[in-house]
């Protein structure tokens, strides 16, 4: 890994000439996949490093001389730390893809680092009702390598070239081995396809209960012949999604997902938990934390196609009521279908904030699984006021989770369980399931 300065590529030597190469001693992890180091007193967030290492890094061009902090990317490792391993996805290294910022770190160490980042975020948010040191990330079932877990992959396309975006860049790079993707996605060979003009992105889905699906996002109408996809895609459903329409060019535009005894049908390009084990793991964790009873009233906010709604509808039985609230029309329609066997359940298409603003009466229990932006302070305060007994917060972004939990604590709620799962191995992301109950007064 270490190269004498004279052997570095010419472009890198030029960076040194411009004063953009710095030597850093790497300290603790920062949120977002980088690590903290200091250069002449200034904080530098460096990617591609490990705690305890000494590295040579390129300061990114957008790091201005007078900025409070800089961003940098590791070029060479002068002294490697004990957690460094050959990258699981070499294309994510220096000047490469942005998708897997921890691929060069031992999987157990990745989990230790994520735990540290999460605990630090919760400490900084002054979370006070739960022992933060007890929060520990857990792997998904049988996930020893962190490879082959992604059942959904988005490829970017530029002038026919299929790839993925670089770190903090719009440039599209070749994907290479793509080892995080489910083998059924890797087998399709989309990364070497030359896309026709108009195609801007491709989503590839490996569902648990139906054939793979390819959603081609295009600025203009295209036929199956125009697409000229690799032969390996012959058994996949092909969906063309333009700004105005969605057309199944082959097969169906829906996929099936199987979770225990439940079968979910949803739009192929719609939201579904990405790790192959996530639906099982999260429904178990949410069901346990929710602990709903016959006859109760439950809201499943940001409900998607109804993954958590089904378990909640079953738990409250025929005398209870379940309302799933989802902003995307198609996902909400899918939830209606997936809940068809439960007359006590209803799927509402609405923005959660509008739904909360109009609600006169709160539920007994609520599940919320927002996108990365989180629930937001105002909506969280409203939920804390409306909900009678228990809230279960599912989050893929710990910084907004920390903010929202602080609001709940301020409104008189206590965190009574906090689980974290490593559902995005080799990336800095994680998934949290937090149980909140009204604090004893
Ligand atoms: C993280 S996904 C969770 C979906 C579902 N709980 C699941 O596990 O499959 C978040 C969902 O919230 C929806 N969403 C995002 N912002 C929303 C809003 N302001 N109001 C309602 N739904 C929203 C998205 O369309 C998406 O389906």
CSV table of C-alpha atoms and ligand atoms in Angstrom, one decimal:
chain,number,residue,atom,x,y,z
A,1,UNK,CA,0.0,0.0,0.0
A,2,UNK,CA,2.8,2.4,0.9
A,3,UNK,CA,4.6,3.9,-2.1
A,4,UNK,CA,7.6,6.2,-2.1
A,5,UNK,CA,6.5,9.7,-3.1
A,6,UNK,CA,8.5,9.5,-6.3
A,7,UNK,CA,6.5,6.4,-7.4
A,8,UNK,CA,3.1,8.1,-7.0
A,9,UNK,CA,1.2,8.8,-10.2
A,10,UNK,CA,2.0,12.0,-11.9
A,11,UNK,CA,-1.3,13.6,-11.1
A,12,UNK,CA,-0.7,12.8,-7.4
A,13,UNK,CA,2.8,14.4,-7.5
A,14,UNK,CA,1.2,17.4,-9.0
A,15,UNK,CA,-1.2,17.6,-6.1
A,16,UNK,CA,1.8,17.6,-3.8
A,17,UNK,CA,3.2,20.5,-5.8
A,18,UNK,CA,-0.1,22.4,-5.3
A,19,UNK,CA,0.2,21.8,-1.5
A,20,UNK,CA,-2.9,19.5,-1.6
A,21,UNK,CA,-1.2,16.4,-0.2
A,22,UNK,CA,-1.0,16.2,3.6
A,23,UNK,CA,0.2,13.6,6.1
A,24,UNK,CA,-2.4,12.9,8.8
A,25,UNK,CA,-2.5,10.9,12.0
A,26,UNK,CA,-6.0,9.5,12.0
A,27,UNK,CA,-8.1,9.7,15.2
A,28,UNK,CA,-11.7,8.6,15.8
A,29,UNK,CA,-14.5,8.0,13.3
A,30,UNK,CA,-16.9,10.8,12.3
A,31,UNK,CA,-20.5,10.4,11.2
A,32,UNK,CA,-20.8,10.0,7.5
A,33,UNK,CA,-18.0,7.5,6.7
A,34,UNK,CA,-14.9,9.7,7.3
A,35,UNK,CA,-12.4,9.8,10.2
A,36,UNK,CA,-11.2,12.8,12.1
A,37,UNK,CA,-7.6,14.0,11.8
A,38,UNK,CA,-5.9,17.4,12.4
A,39,UNK,CA,-3.6,19.4,10.1
A,40,UNK,CA,-2.0,22.5,11.6
A,41,UNK,CA,-4.8,22.8,14.1
A,42,UNK,CA,-7.6,22.4,11.6
A,43,UNK,CA,-10.0,19.4,11.6
A,44,UNK,CA,-9.8,17.2,8.5
A,45,UNK,CA,-12.4,14.6,7.7
A,46,UNK,CA,-10.6,11.9,5.8
A,47,UNK,CA,-12.1,9.1,3.9
A,48,UNK,CA,-10.4,5.7,3.3
A,49,UNK,CA,-8.5,5.7,6.6
A,50,UNK,CA,-8.7,3.8,9.9
A,51,UNK,CA,-8.3,5.0,13.4
A,52,UNK,CA,-4.7,5.0,14.5
A,53,UNK,CA,-3.2,5.1,11.0
A,54,UNK,CA,-0.8,7.6,9.4
A,55,UNK,CA,-1.9,8.3,5.9
A,56,UNK,CA,-1.1,10.7,3.0
A,57,UNK,CA,-4.3,12.3,1.9
A,58,UNK,CA,-5.5,14.6,-0.9
A,59,UNK,CA,-7.3,17.7,0.3
A,60,UNK,CA,-10.5,17.9,-1.8
A,61,UNK,CA,-10.7,21.0,-4.0
A,62,UNK,CA,-13.8,22.3,-2.3
A,63,UNK,CA,-11.9,22.6,1.0
A,64,UNK,CA,-11.1,26.3,1.1
A,65,UNK,CA,-8.0,27.8,2.7
A,66,UNK,CA,-10.1,29.7,5.3
A,67,UNK,CA,-12.7,26.9,6.0
A,68,UNK,CA,-13.3,25.6,9.5
A,69,UNK,CA,-12.6,22.1,8.4
A,70,UNK,CA,-11.3,20.3,5.3
A,71,UNK,CA,-12.2,17.0,3.6
A,72,UNK,CA,-9.6,14.7,2.3
A,73,UNK,CA,-9.2,11.3,0.8
A,74,UNK,CA,-6.5,8.8,1.6
A,75,UNK,CA,-4.0,8.2,-1.2
A,76,UNK,CA,-1.3,6.2,0.6
A,77,UNK,CA,-1.1,4.5,4.0
A,78,UNK,CA,2.2,5.2,5.7
A,79,UNK,CA,1.4,3.2,8.8
A,80,UNK,CA,-1.6,0.8,8.6
A,81,UNK,CA,-3.8,0.2,11.6
A,82,UNK,CA,-4.8,-3.3,12.9
A,83,UNK,CA,-8.3,-3.0,11.4
A,84,UNK,CA,-7.2,-2.5,7.8
A,85,UNK,CA,-7.8,-5.3,5.3
A,86,UNK,CA,-7.6,-5.5,1.5
A,87,UNK,CA,-10.8,-3.7,0.3
A,88,UNK,CA,-13.9,-5.8,-0.3
A,89,UNK,CA,-14.7,-3.5,-3.1
A,90,UNK,CA,-11.5,-1.9,-4.5
A,91,UNK,CA,-13.5,0.4,-6.9
A,92,UNK,CA,-14.5,2.3,-3.7
A,93,UNK,CA,-10.9,3.4,-3.0
A,94,UNK,CA,-9.1,6.6,-3.8
A,95,UNK,CA,-11.1,8.7,-6.4
A,96,UNK,CA,-13.5,5.8,-6.8
A,97,UNK,CA,-17.1,5.0,-6.0
A,98,UNK,CA,-18.8,6.6,-3.0
A,99,UNK,CA,-20.8,3.5,-2.0
A,100,UNK,CA,-18.7,1.6,0.5
A,101,UNK,CA,-16.6,3.8,2.8
A,102,UNK,CA,-15.7,1.0,5.2
A,103,UNK,CA,-14.8,-1.7,2.6
A,104,UNK,CA,-11.1,-1.5,3.7
A,105,UNK,CA,-12.0,-2.2,7.3
A,106,UNK,CA,-12.4,-5.6,9.1
A,107,UNK,CA,-16.2,-6.3,9.3
A,108,UNK,CA,-16.0,-6.6,13.2
A,109,UNK,CA,-14.2,-3.3,13.4
A,110,UNK,CA,-16.8,-1.7,11.1
A,111,UNK,CA,-19.4,-2.6,13.6
A,112,UNK,CA,-17.3,-1.3,16.5
A,113,UNK,CA,-16.8,2.0,14.6
A,114,UNK,CA,-20.6,2.3,13.9
A,115,UNK,CA,-21.4,1.7,17.6
A,116,UNK,CA,-18.9,4.4,18.5
A,117,UNK,CA,-20.4,6.9,16.0
A,118,UNK,CA,-23.9,6.2,17.2
A,119,UNK,CA,-23.0,6.5,20.9
A,120,UNK,CA,-21.2,9.8,20.2
A,121,UNK,CA,-24.3,11.2,18.3
A,122,UNK,CA,-26.6,10.3,21.2
A,123,UNK,CA,-24.2,11.7,23.7
A,124,UNK,CA,-24.0,15.0,21.8
A,125,UNK,CA,-27.8,15.2,21.5
A,126,UNK,CA,-27.8,14.8,25.4
A,127,UNK,CA,-30.0,11.7,25.3
A,128,UNK,CA,-30.7,11.2,29.0
A,129,UNK,CA,-33.2,8.4,29.5
A,130,UNK,CA,-31.2,5.5,28.2
A,131,UNK,CA,-27.7,4.2,29.1
A,132,UNK,CA,-25.9,5.1,25.9
A,133,UNK,CA,-23.0,2.8,26.6
A,134,UNK,CA,-25.5,-0.1,26.3
A,135,UNK,CA,-26.2,0.6,22.6
A,136,UNK,CA,-24.3,-2.0,20.5
A,137,UNK,CA,-24.8,-2.8,16.9
A,138,UNK,CA,-25.8,-6.4,15.9
A,139,UNK,CA,-25.2,-8.1,12.6
A,140,UNK,CA,-28.0,-9.5,10.5
A,141,UNK,CA,-28.5,-13.3,10.6
A,142,UNK,CA,-25.6,-15.3,9.2
A,143,UNK,CA,-23.9,-12.1,7.8
A,144,UNK,CA,-20.3,-12.9,8.4
A,145,UNK,CA,-18.8,-11.2,5.4
A,146,UNK,CA,-21.2,-8.3,4.7
A,147,UNK,CA,-21.3,-9.3,1.0
A,148,UNK,CA,-24.2,-10.1,-1.3
A,149,UNK,CA,-26.8,-8.4,0.9
A,150,UNK,CA,-28.2,-5.7,-1.3
A,151,UNK,CA,-31.5,-6.7,-2.9
A,152,UNK,CA,-31.8,-3.2,-4.5
A,153,UNK,CA,-29.0,-1.4,-6.5
A,154,UNK,CA,-29.3,1.9,-8.3
A,155,UNK,CA,-26.9,2.5,-11.2
A,156,UNK,CA,-26.3,6.0,-12.5
A,157,UNK,CA,-26.1,6.5,-16.3
A,158,UNK,CA,-24.4,9.2,-18.3
A,159,UNK,CA,-24.2,9.2,-22.1
A,160,UNK,CA,-24.9,5.5,-22.1
A,161,UNK,CA,-22.2,4.7,-19.5
A,162,UNK,CA,-23.6,2.7,-16.6
A,163,UNK,CA,-21.8,3.0,-13.3
A,164,UNK,CA,-22.1,4.7,-9.9
A,165,UNK,CA,-21.3,8.1,-8.5
A,166,UNK,CA,-17.9,8.9,-7.0
A,167,UNK,CA,-17.5,10.1,-3.4
A,168,UNK,CA,-18.9,13.7,-3.2
A,169,UNK,CA,-18.9,13.8,-7.0
A,170,UNK,CA,-21.3,13.6,-10.0
A,171,UNK,CA,-18.8,11.8,-12.0
A,172,UNK,CA,-19.8,8.2,-12.9
A,173,UNK,CA,-17.3,5.4,-12.3
A,174,UNK,CA,-17.2,1.8,-13.4
A,175,UNK,CA,-18.8,-0.5,-10.7
A,176,UNK,CA,-16.4,-3.5,-11.1
A,177,UNK,CA,-17.1,-6.5,-8.9
A,178,UNK,CA,-20.1,-4.9,-7.0
A,179,UNK,CA,-19.7,-7.4,-4.2
A,180,UNK,CA,-22.4,-5.9,-1.9
A,181,UNK,CA,-25.1,-6.7,-4.5
A,182,UNK,CA,-27.2,-9.9,-4.2
A,183,UNK,CA,-25.8,-12.5,-6.6
A,184,UNK,CA,-29.0,-12.4,-8.7
A,185,UNK,CA,-28.2,-8.7,-9.4
A,186,UNK,CA,-24.6,-9.3,-10.1
A,187,UNK,CA,-25.5,-12.0,-12.6
A,188,UNK,CA,-27.5,-9.6,-14.8
A,189,UNK,CA,-24.4,-7.7,-15.9
A,190,UNK,CA,-26.1,-4.3,-16.0
A,191,UNK,CA,-22.7,-2.6,-15.1
A,192,UNK,CA,-21.4,-3.5,-18.6
A,193,UNK,CA,-24.5,-2.5,-20.5
A,194,UNK,CA,-24.3,0.4,-23.0
A,195,UNK,CA,-27.6,2.2,-22.3
A,196,UNK,CA,-29.4,4.0,-25.1
A,197,UNK,CA,-29.8,7.7,-25.2
A,198,UNK,CA,-32.3,9.1,-22.7
A,199,UNK,CA,-31.6,6.6,-19.9
A,200,UNK,CA,-30.6,8.4,-16.7
A,201,UNK,CA,-30.6,5.7,-14.1
A,202,UNK,CA,-31.4,2.0,-13.6
A,203,UNK,CA,-32.7,0.3,-10.5
A,204,UNK,CA,-32.1,-3.4,-10.3
A,205,UNK,CA,-34.2,-5.5,-7.8
A,206,UNK,CA,-33.7,-9.1,-6.6
A,207,UNK,CA,-37.0,-9.8,-4.7
A,208,UNK,CA,-37.3,-12.8,-2.4
A,209,UNK,CA,-40.6,-14.0,-4.1
A,210,UNK,CA,-40.3,-13.3,-7.8
A,211,UNK,CA,-37.9,-12.9,-10.7
A,212,UNK,CA,-35.5,-10.0,-10.7
A,213,UNK,CA,-36.8,-6.6,-12.1
A,214,UNK,CA,-35.0,-3.9,-13.9
A,215,UNK,CA,-36.5,-0.4,-13.8
A,216,UNK,CA,-35.0,1.8,-16.5
A,217,UNK,CA,-35.5,5.5,-15.7
A,218,UNK,CA,-35.5,7.4,-18.9
A,219,UNK,CA,-36.2,10.9,-20.3
A,220,UNK,CA,-37.9,9.5,-23.4
A,221,UNK,CA,-40.0,6.5,-24.4
A,222,UNK,CA,-38.0,3.4,-25.3
A,223,UNK,CA,-38.9,-0.1,-26.5
A,224,UNK,CA,-37.4,-3.4,-25.3
A,225,UNK,CA,-35.5,-3.5,-28.6
A,226,UNK,CA,-34.2,0.0,-28.0
A,227,UNK,CA,-32.9,-1.1,-24.6
A,228,UNK,CA,-30.9,-4.0,-26.0
A,229,UNK,CA,-30.2,-5.3,-22.5
A,230,UNK,CA,-27.6,-8.1,-21.9
A,231,UNK,CA,-28.8,-11.7,-22.6
A,232,UNK,CA,-28.5,-12.4,-18.9
A,233,UNK,CA,-31.5,-10.1,-18.3
A,234,UNK,CA,-33.8,-12.3,-20.4
A,235,UNK,CA,-35.7,-13.7,-17.4
A,236,UNK,CA,-36.0,-10.3,-15.6
A,237,UNK,CA,-39.1,-8.1,-15.7
A,238,UNK,CA,-38.3,-4.8,-17.4
A,239,UNK,CA,-40.1,-1.6,-16.4
A,240,UNK,CA,-39.7,1.7,-18.2
A,241,UNK,CA,-40.2,4.7,-15.9
A,242,UNK,CA,-40.4,8.1,-17.6
A,243,UNK,CA,-41.5,11.4,-16.0
A,244,UNK,CA,-45.1,10.8,-17.0
A,245,UNK,CA,-45.6,7.1,-17.1
A,246,UNK,CA,-44.5,3.6,-15.9
A,247,UNK,CA,-44.7,0.8,-18.4
A,248,UNK,CA,-43.9,-2.9,-18.0
A,249,UNK,CA,-42.0,-3.7,-21.2
A,250,UNK,CA,-41.7,-7.4,-20.1
A,251,UNK,CA,-43.4,-9.2,-17.2
A,252,UNK,CA,-45.0,-7.3,-14.4
A,253,UNK,CA,-44.2,-3.9,-12.8
A,254,UNK,CA,-44.7,-5.4,-9.4
A,255,UNK,CA,-42.5,-7.7,-7.4
A,256,UNK,CA,-43.3,-10.1,-4.6
A,257,UNK,CA,-41.4,-10.2,-1.2
A,258,UNK,CA,-41.9,-13.0,1.3
A,259,UNK,CA,-41.5,-12.3,5.0
A,260,UNK,CA,-42.2,-15.4,7.1
A,261,UNK,CA,-45.7,-16.4,6.2
A,262,UNK,CA,-46.6,-13.1,4.6
A,263,UNK,CA,-46.4,-12.2,0.9
A,264,UNK,CA,-46.1,-8.5,-0.1
A,265,UNK,CA,-46.7,-7.3,-3.6
A,266,UNK,CA,-45.3,-3.9,-4.4
A,267,UNK,CA,-44.2,-1.7,-7.3
A,268,UNK,CA,-40.8,-2.9,-8.5
A,269,UNK,CA,-39.3,0.6,-8.2
A,270,UNK,CA,-40.9,1.4,-4.8
A,271,UNK,CA,-39.3,1.3,-1.4
A,272,UNK,CA,-38.4,-2.0,0.3
A,273,UNK,CA,-35.8,-2.7,3.0
A,274,UNK,CA,-32.6,-3.3,1.1
A,275,UNK,CA,-30.7,-5.9,3.1
A,276,UNK,CA,-32.0,-9.4,2.3
A,277,UNK,CA,-32.5,-10.1,6.0
A,278,UNK,CA,-33.9,-6.7,6.9
A,279,UNK,CA,-37.6,-7.5,6.5
A,280,UNK,CA,-37.4,-10.5,8.9
A,281,UNK,CA,-35.1,-8.8,11.4
A,282,UNK,CA,-37.0,-5.5,11.5
A,283,UNK,CA,-40.5,-7.0,11.7
A,284,UNK,CA,-39.3,-9.1,14.6
A,285,UNK,CA,-37.7,-6.1,16.4
A,286,UNK,CA,-40.6,-3.8,15.7
A,287,UNK,CA,-43.2,-6.4,16.7
A,288,UNK,CA,-41.4,-7.0,19.9
A,289,UNK,CA,-40.9,-3.3,20.7
A,290,UNK,CA,-44.5,-2.4,19.8
A,291,UNK,CA,-46.1,-5.2,21.8
A,292,UNK,CA,-49.5,-4.4,20.6
A,293,UNK,CA,-52.7,-5.9,22.0
A,294,UNK,CA,-56.1,-6.9,20.8
A,295,UNK,CA,-58.4,-3.9,20.4
A,296,UNK,CA,-55.7,-1.2,20.3
A,297,UNK,CA,-55.4,1.7,17.7
A,298,UNK,CA,-52.1,1.9,15.9
A,299,UNK,CA,-50.6,4.2,13.3
A,300,UNK,CA,-47.8,3.0,11.0
A,301,UNK,CA,-46.3,6.3,9.8
A,302,UNK,CA,-44.2,6.3,6.6
A,303,UNK,CA,-45.7,2.9,6.1
A,304,UNK,CA,-44.5,2.1,2.6
A,305,UNK,CA,-46.1,-1.0,1.1
A,306,UNK,CA,-47.2,-2.1,4.6
A,307,UNK,CA,-44.2,-4.1,6.0
A,308,UNK,CA,-44.9,-3.2,9.6
A,309,UNK,CA,-48.7,-2.5,9.1
A,310,UNK,CA,-49.4,-6.1,8.5
A,311,UNK,CA,-47.9,-7.2,11.8
A,312,UNK,CA,-49.6,-4.4,13.7
A,313,UNK,CA,-53.0,-5.1,12.0
A,314,UNK,CA,-52.7,-8.8,13.0
A,315,UNK,CA,-51.8,-7.8,16.6
A,316,UNK,CA,-54.8,-5.5,17.2
A,317,UNK,CA,-57.2,-8.1,15.7
A,318,UNK,CA,-60.7,-7.4,14.4
A,319,UNK,CA,-61.7,-5.1,17.3
A,320,UNK,CA,-58.6,-2.8,16.9
A,321,UNK,CA,-57.7,-0.4,14.1
A,322,UNK,CA,-54.5,0.1,12.1
A,323,UNK,CA,-53.9,3.2,9.9
A,324,UNK,CA,-50.9,3.1,7.6
A,325,UNK,CA,-49.8,6.6,6.4
A,326,UNK,CA,-47.7,6.9,3.3
A,327,UNK,CA,-46.9,9.8,1.0
A,328,UNK,CA,-46.3,7.9,-2.3
A,329,UNK,CA,-49.5,7.1,-4.0
A,330,UNK,CA,-48.3,3.8,-5.5
A,331,UNK,CA,-46.8,2.5,-2.3
A,332,UNK,CA,-50.0,3.4,-0.4
A,333,UNK,CA,-52.1,1.5,-3.0
A,334,UNK,CA,-49.7,-1.4,-2.6
A,335,UNK,CA,-50.3,-1.2,1.2
A,336,UNK,CA,-54.1,-1.3,0.7
A,337,UNK,CA,-53.6,-4.5,-1.3
A,338,UNK,CA,-51.2,-6.0,1.2
A,339,UNK,CA,-53.7,-5.2,4.0
A,340,UNK,CA,-56.7,-6.6,2.2
A,341,UNK,CA,-57.1,-9.5,4.5
A,342,UNK,CA,-57.4,-7.2,7.6
A,343,UNK,CA,-60.7,-5.2,7.6
A,344,UNK,CA,-59.4,-3.4,10.7
A,345,UNK,CA,-56.6,-1.8,8.6
A,346,UNK,CA,-56.7,1.2,6.3
A,347,UNK,CA,-54.0,2.8,4.2
A,348,UNK,CA,-54.1,6.6,3.9
A,349,UNK,CA,-52.2,8.5,1.3
A,350,UNK,CA,-50.9,11.6,3.0
A,351,UNK,CA,-47.9,13.6,4.1
A,352,UNK,CA,-47.3,12.6,7.7
A,353,UNK,CA,-47.1,16.3,8.7
A,354,UNK,CA,-50.6,17.0,7.2
A,355,UNK,CA,-52.0,13.8,8.7
A,356,UNK,CA,-50.7,14.8,12.2
A,357,UNK,CA,-52.0,18.4,11.8
A,358,UNK,CA,-55.5,17.2,11.0
A,359,UNK,CA,-55.7,14.4,13.6
A,360,UNK,CA,-58.0,15.1,16.6
A,361,UNK,CA,-57.4,11.9,18.4
A,362,UNK,CA,-54.1,10.0,18.9
A,363,UNK,CA,-53.4,6.2,18.7
A,364,UNK,CA,-52.4,3.9,21.5
A,365,UNK,CA,-49.2,3.0,19.8
A,366,UNK,CA,-47.3,4.3,16.8
A,367,UNK,CA,-44.6,3.0,14.5
A,368,UNK,CA,-42.6,5.6,12.5
A,369,UNK,CA,-40.0,4.8,9.9
A,370,UNK,CA,-39.2,8.1,8.2
A,371,UNK,CA,-36.6,8.7,5.4
A,372,UNK,CA,-33.2,10.1,6.3
A,373,UNK,CA,-34.6,13.5,7.1
A,374,UNK,CA,-36.3,12.0,10.1
A,375,UNK,CA,-39.7,13.0,11.5
A,376,UNK,CA,-38.7,16.6,12.4
A,377,UNK,CA,-39.1,18.5,15.6
A,378,UNK,CA,-42.6,19.8,15.1
A,379,UNK,CA,-44.1,16.5,14.0
A,380,UNK,CA,-42.2,14.6,16.7
A,381,UNK,CA,-43.6,17.0,19.4
A,382,UNK,CA,-47.1,16.5,18.0
A,383,UNK,CA,-46.7,12.7,18.0
A,384,UNK,CA,-45.4,12.8,21.6
A,385,UNK,CA,-48.5,14.8,22.6
A,386,UNK,CA,-51.0,12.6,20.7
A,387,UNK,CA,-49.7,9.1,21.3
A,388,UNK,CA,-51.1,7.4,24.4
A,389,UNK,CA,-48.6,4.6,25.3
A,390,UNK,CA,-45.8,3.7,23.1
A,391,UNK,CA,-43.8,4.9,20.1
A,392,UNK,CA,-41.4,2.7,18.0
A,393,UNK,CA,-39.0,4.7,15.9
A,394,UNK,CA,-37.2,2.9,13.0
A,395,UNK,CA,-34.4,5.0,11.6
A,396,UNK,CA,-31.7,4.7,9.0
A,397,UNK,CA,-30.1,8.1,9.9
A,398,UNK,CA,-28.9,8.3,13.5
A,399,UNK,CA,-28.3,12.1,13.4
A,400,UNK,CA,-31.9,12.9,12.7
A,401,UNK,CA,-33.0,10.1,15.1
A,402,UNK,CA,-30.9,11.7,17.9
A,403,UNK,CA,-32.6,15.1,17.2
A,404,UNK,CA,-36.1,13.6,17.3
A,405,UNK,CA,-35.4,11.4,20.4
A,406,UNK,CA,-34.3,14.6,22.2
A,407,UNK,CA,-37.7,16.2,21.4
A,408,UNK,CA,-39.6,13.1,22.7
A,409,UNK,CA,-37.6,13.2,25.9
A,410,UNK,CA,-38.3,16.8,26.3
A,411,UNK,CA,-42.0,16.0,25.9
A,412,UNK,CA,-41.9,13.5,28.7
A,413,UNK,CA,-41.0,10.3,27.0
A,414,UNK,CA,-38.3,7.8,27.9
A,415,UNK,CA,-36.3,5.5,25.7
A,416,UNK,CA,-36.8,2.0,27.1
A,417,UNK,CA,-35.0,-0.1,24.4
A,418,UNK,CA,-32.5,0.8,21.7
A,419,UNK,CA,-31.5,-1.8,19.1
A,420,UNK,CA,-29.1,-1.2,16.2
A,421,UNK,CA,-28.5,-3.5,13.2
A,422,UNK,CA,-25.7,-3.6,10.7
A,423,UNK,CA,-28.0,-3.7,7.7
A,424,UNK,CA,-25.6,-1.8,5.4
A,425,UNK,CA,-22.2,-3.6,5.8
A,426,UNK,CA,-19.1,-1.9,4.3
A,427,UNK,CA,-20.9,1.4,4.4
A,428,UNK,CA,-21.2,3.8,7.3
A,429,UNK,CA,-25.0,3.4,7.5
A,430,UNK,CA,-27.0,1.5,10.2
A,431,UNK,CA,-30.6,0.8,11.1
A,432,UNK,CA,-32.0,1.6,14.6
A,433,UNK,CA,-35.2,0.5,16.3
A,434,UNK,CA,-36.0,2.5,19.4
A,435,UNK,CA,-38.8,1.9,21.9
A,436,UNK,CA,-40.2,5.0,23.7
A,437,UNK,CA,-42.7,5.0,26.5
A,438,UNK,CA,-44.2,7.8,28.6
A,439,UNK,CA,-41.7,8.5,31.4
A,440,UNK,CA,-42.9,7.8,34.9
A,441,UNK,CA,-43.6,11.1,36.6
B,1,LIG,C1,-37.8,4.3,5.1
B,1,LIG,S1,-39.2,4.1,4.1
B,1,LIG,C2,-40.1,3.0,5.2
B,1,LIG,C3,-41.2,2.2,4.5
B,1,LIG,C4,-41.8,1.0,5.3
B,1,LIG,N1,-41.9,1.3,6.7
B,1,LIG,C5,-40.9,-0.2,5.1
B,1,LIG,O1,-40.2,-0.6,6.0
B,1,LIG,O2,-41.0,-0.8,4.0
B,1,LIG,C6,-40.0,5.6,4.3
B,1,LIG,C7,-41.3,5.8,3.5
B,1,LIG,O3,-41.8,7.1,3.9
B,1,LIG,C8,-42.4,7.7,2.7
B,1,LIG,N2,-42.4,9.1,3.0
B,1,LIG,C9,-41.3,9.9,2.9
B,1,LIG,N3,-41.7,11.2,3.4
B,1,LIG,C10,-43.0,11.1,3.7
B,1,LIG,C11,-43.9,12.1,4.3
B,1,LIG,N4,-43.5,13.3,4.5
B,1,LIG,N5,-45.1,11.7,4.5
B,1,LIG,C12,-45.5,10.4,4.3
B,1,LIG,N6,-44.7,9.4,3.8
B,1,LIG,C13,-43.4,9.8,3.5
B,1,LIG,C14,-41.6,7.2,1.6
B,1,LIG,O4,-42.3,7.2,0.4
B,1,LIG,C15,-41.2,5.7,2.0
B,1,LIG,O5,-42.2,4.8,1.6
